[in-house]
Coordinates of C-alpha atoms in Angstrom, one line a residue:
X1 CA 84.8 47.1 -252.9
X2 CA 82.0 47.6 -255.3
X3 CA 81.3 45.3 -258.3
X4 CA 79.1 46.3 -261.1
X5 CA 77.4 43.3 -262.8
X6 CA 76.3 43.7 -266.4
X7 CA 74.0 41.3 -268.1
X8 CA 74.2 41.3 -271.9
X9 CA 70.6 40.3 -272.2
X10 CA 67.3 42.3 -272.1
X11 CA 65.2 39.2 -271.8
X12 CA 63.0 39.1 -268.7
X13 CA 63.9 35.4 -267.9
X14 CA 67.5 35.7 -269.0
X15 CA 69.9 33.2 -267.4
X16 CA 72.7 35.8 -267.7
X17 CA 70.6 38.3 -265.8
X18 CA 69.9 35.6 -263.2
X19 CA 73.6 35.0 -263.0
X20 CA 74.3 38.7 -262.5
X21 CA 71.7 38.9 -259.8
X22 CA 73.1 35.8 -258.0
X23 CA 76.6 37.3 -257.6
X24 CA 75.7 39.2 -254.4
X25 CA 75.2 35.9 -252.7
X26 CA 78.7 34.7 -253.7
X27 CA 81.0 37.7 -253.3
X28 CA 83.7 37.6 -250.6
X29 CA 83.2 39.6 -247.4
X30 CA 83.7 43.3 -248.0
X31 CA 82.4 43.3 -251.6
X32 CA 79.0 44.5 -252.8
X33 CA 77.3 44.0 -256.1
X34 CA 75.0 46.2 -258.0
X35 CA 73.4 45.2 -261.3
X36 CA 73.4 47.6 -264.2
X37 CA 70.4 48.2 -266.4
X38 CA 71.3 48.7 -270.1
X39 CA 67.7 48.5 -271.4
X40 CA 67.2 52.2 -272.0
X41 CA 70.4 53.0 -273.7
X42 CA 69.8 54.3 -277.2
X43 CA 71.7 53.0 -280.2
X44 CA 75.0 54.7 -280.5
X45 CA 75.0 57.6 -282.9
X46 CA 77.8 60.2 -283.1
X47 CA 75.4 62.9 -283.9
X48 CA 73.5 62.2 -280.6
X49 CA 76.7 62.1 -278.7
X50 CA 77.8 65.5 -280.1
X51 CA 74.5 67.1 -279.3
X52 CA 74.0 65.7 -275.7
X53 CA 75.1 62.5 -274.1
X54 CA 71.9 60.5 -273.4
X55 CA 71.1 60.3 -269.7
X56 CA 70.7 56.4 -269.7
X57 CA 74.1 56.1 -271.4
X58 CA 75.7 58.6 -268.9
X59 CA 74.1 56.7 -265.9
X60 CA 75.6 53.5 -267.2
X61 CA 79.0 55.1 -267.7
X62 CA 78.9 56.7 -264.3
X63 CA 78.1 53.3 -262.7
X64 CA 81.2 51.8 -264.4
X65 CA 83.4 54.7 -263.2
X66 CA 82.1 54.3 -259.7
X67 CA 82.7 50.6 -259.5
X68 CA 86.0 49.1 -258.4
X69 CA 85.5 46.2 -260.9
X70 CA 83.0 44.8 -263.4
X71 CA 81.5 41.4 -264.1
X72 CA 79.9 40.9 -267.5
X73 CA 77.6 37.9 -268.0
X74 CA 77.0 37.6 -271.7
X75 CA 74.7 35.4 -273.8
X76 CA 75.9 34.4 -277.2
X77 CA 74.0 35.6 -280.3
X78 CA 75.1 34.3 -283.7
X79 CA 78.5 33.4 -282.3
X80 CA 79.2 36.8 -280.9
X81 CA 78.2 39.3 -278.2
X82 CA 74.6 40.7 -278.3
X83 CA 74.2 44.0 -280.1
X84 CA 72.7 45.6 -277.0
X85 CA 75.8 44.8 -274.9
X86 CA 78.2 46.1 -277.6
X87 CA 76.1 49.2 -277.9
X88 CA 76.3 49.9 -274.1
X89 CA 80.1 49.3 -274.2
X90 CA 80.4 51.7 -277.1
X91 CA 78.6 54.5 -275.2
X92 CA 80.7 53.9 -272.1
X93 CA 83.9 54.3 -274.1
X94 CA 82.8 57.7 -275.5
X95 CA 83.7 60.4 -276.1
X96 CA 87.1 59.6 -277.3
X97 CA 89.6 59.9 -274.5
X98 CA 87.0 59.4 -271.8
X99 CA 86.7 55.6 -271.8
X100 CA 85.1 54.3 -268.6
X101 CA 86.6 50.8 -269.0
X102 CA 90.3 52.0 -269.1
X103 CA 92.3 50.1 -266.4
X104 CA 89.1 48.7 -264.9
X105 CA 89.3 45.0 -263.8
X106 CA 86.7 42.9 -265.6
X107 CA 85.6 39.3 -265.1
X108 CA 83.8 37.9 -268.2
X109 CA 81.4 35.0 -267.9
X110 CA 78.2 33.7 -269.5
X111 CA 75.7 31.0 -269.4
X112 CA 73.8 29.3 -272.2
X113 CA 71.4 26.5 -272.7
X114 CA 74.1 24.6 -274.6
X115 CA 77.3 23.0 -273.5
X116 CA 79.9 25.4 -274.8
X117 CA 78.5 28.2 -272.5
X118 CA 79.0 31.4 -274.5
X119 CA 82.7 30.6 -275.2
X120 CA 82.8 32.4 -278.6
X121 CA 80.9 35.5 -277.3
X122 CA 83.3 35.7 -274.4
X123 CA 86.3 35.5 -276.7
X124 CA 84.9 38.4 -278.7
X125 CA 84.0 40.4 -275.6
X126 CA 87.5 39.9 -274.2
X127 CA 89.0 41.4 -277.5
X128 CA 86.7 44.4 -277.3
X129 CA 87.5 45.0 -273.6
X130 CA 91.3 44.6 -274.2
X131 CA 91.2 47.2 -276.9
X132 CA 89.5 49.5 -274.4
X133 CA 92.4 48.9 -272.0
X134 CA 90.3 47.0 -269.4
X135 CA 92.2 44.7 -267.1
X136 CA 90.4 41.5 -268.2
X137 CA 91.0 38.5 -266.0
X138 CA 92.3 35.7 -268.2
X139 CA 91.6 33.1 -265.6
X140 CA 89.3 31.6 -264.5
X141 CA 87.3 31.1 -267.6
X142 CA 83.6 30.6 -266.9
X143 CA 81.7 29.0 -269.7
X144 CA 78.6 28.0 -267.9
X145 CA 75.9 25.6 -269.1
X146 CA 73.6 23.9 -269.8
X147 CA 71.5 26.5 -267.9
X148 CA 68.7 24.1 -267.0
X149 CA 71.2 22.1 -265.0
X150 CA 72.5 25.0 -262.9
X151 CA 69.4 27.1 -262.3
X152 CA 66.3 25.9 -260.6
X153 CA 62.7 26.5 -261.8
X154 CA 62.6 30.0 -260.1
X155 CA 65.8 31.1 -261.8
X156 CA 68.0 30.7 -258.8
X157 CA 71.6 29.5 -259.2
X158 CA 71.2 26.1 -257.6
X159 CA 74.2 24.1 -258.7
X160 CA 76.8 24.1 -255.9
X161 CA 79.9 23.3 -258.1
X162 CA 78.9 26.3 -260.3
X163 CA 78.4 28.5 -257.2
X164 CA 81.8 27.5 -256.0
X165 CA 83.5 28.3 -259.3
X166 CA 81.9 31.7 -259.2
X167 CA 83.0 32.3 -255.6
X168 CA 86.6 31.4 -256.7
X169 CA 86.3 33.8 -259.7
X170 CA 85.1 36.6 -257.5
X171 CA 87.9 35.9 -255.0
X172 CA 90.4 36.2 -258.0
X173 CA 88.7 39.5 -258.9
X174 CA 89.1 40.7 -255.3
X175 CA 92.7 39.7 -255.3
X176 CA 93.3 41.7 -258.5
X177 CA 91.8 44.8 -256.7
X178 CA 94.0 44.5 -253.7
X179 CA 97.2 43.9 -255.6

């Protein structure tokens, strides 16, 4: 089973990217994780789509289609999802009728420096994904933070209770795939 992890952040030292990268250490046996790169995807524009689907957007969409399931780790910007993540999702849902997220199992998570751990962004993201007919896992909910308490100085996920929660969430995702 293949999992595509998507970080909603472009920041080099992003905790959400560190979270996405750490998933390969936590997945159940038989699962493999790759991490998507959304940095080069241009802003969505229907004129560009009509002329030629941009290669970075197509590569992202193809990675979603090839994966058995998706894990999205999103930061929270102004109480919502980052524009770069929404933009990538918009491209992957295009053209109309060719939505890569349709019927794809998705686990939503996120980590922040604060205590509410991206809860509002995750709620918005779930609404977007449900509209796109993704099979969003309702449980477990993973609002992770404060980041400085769960990651070490090198950006490694060091908090064992958080690692265990993520293992359980990935096991739930695996169960969804085998059902």
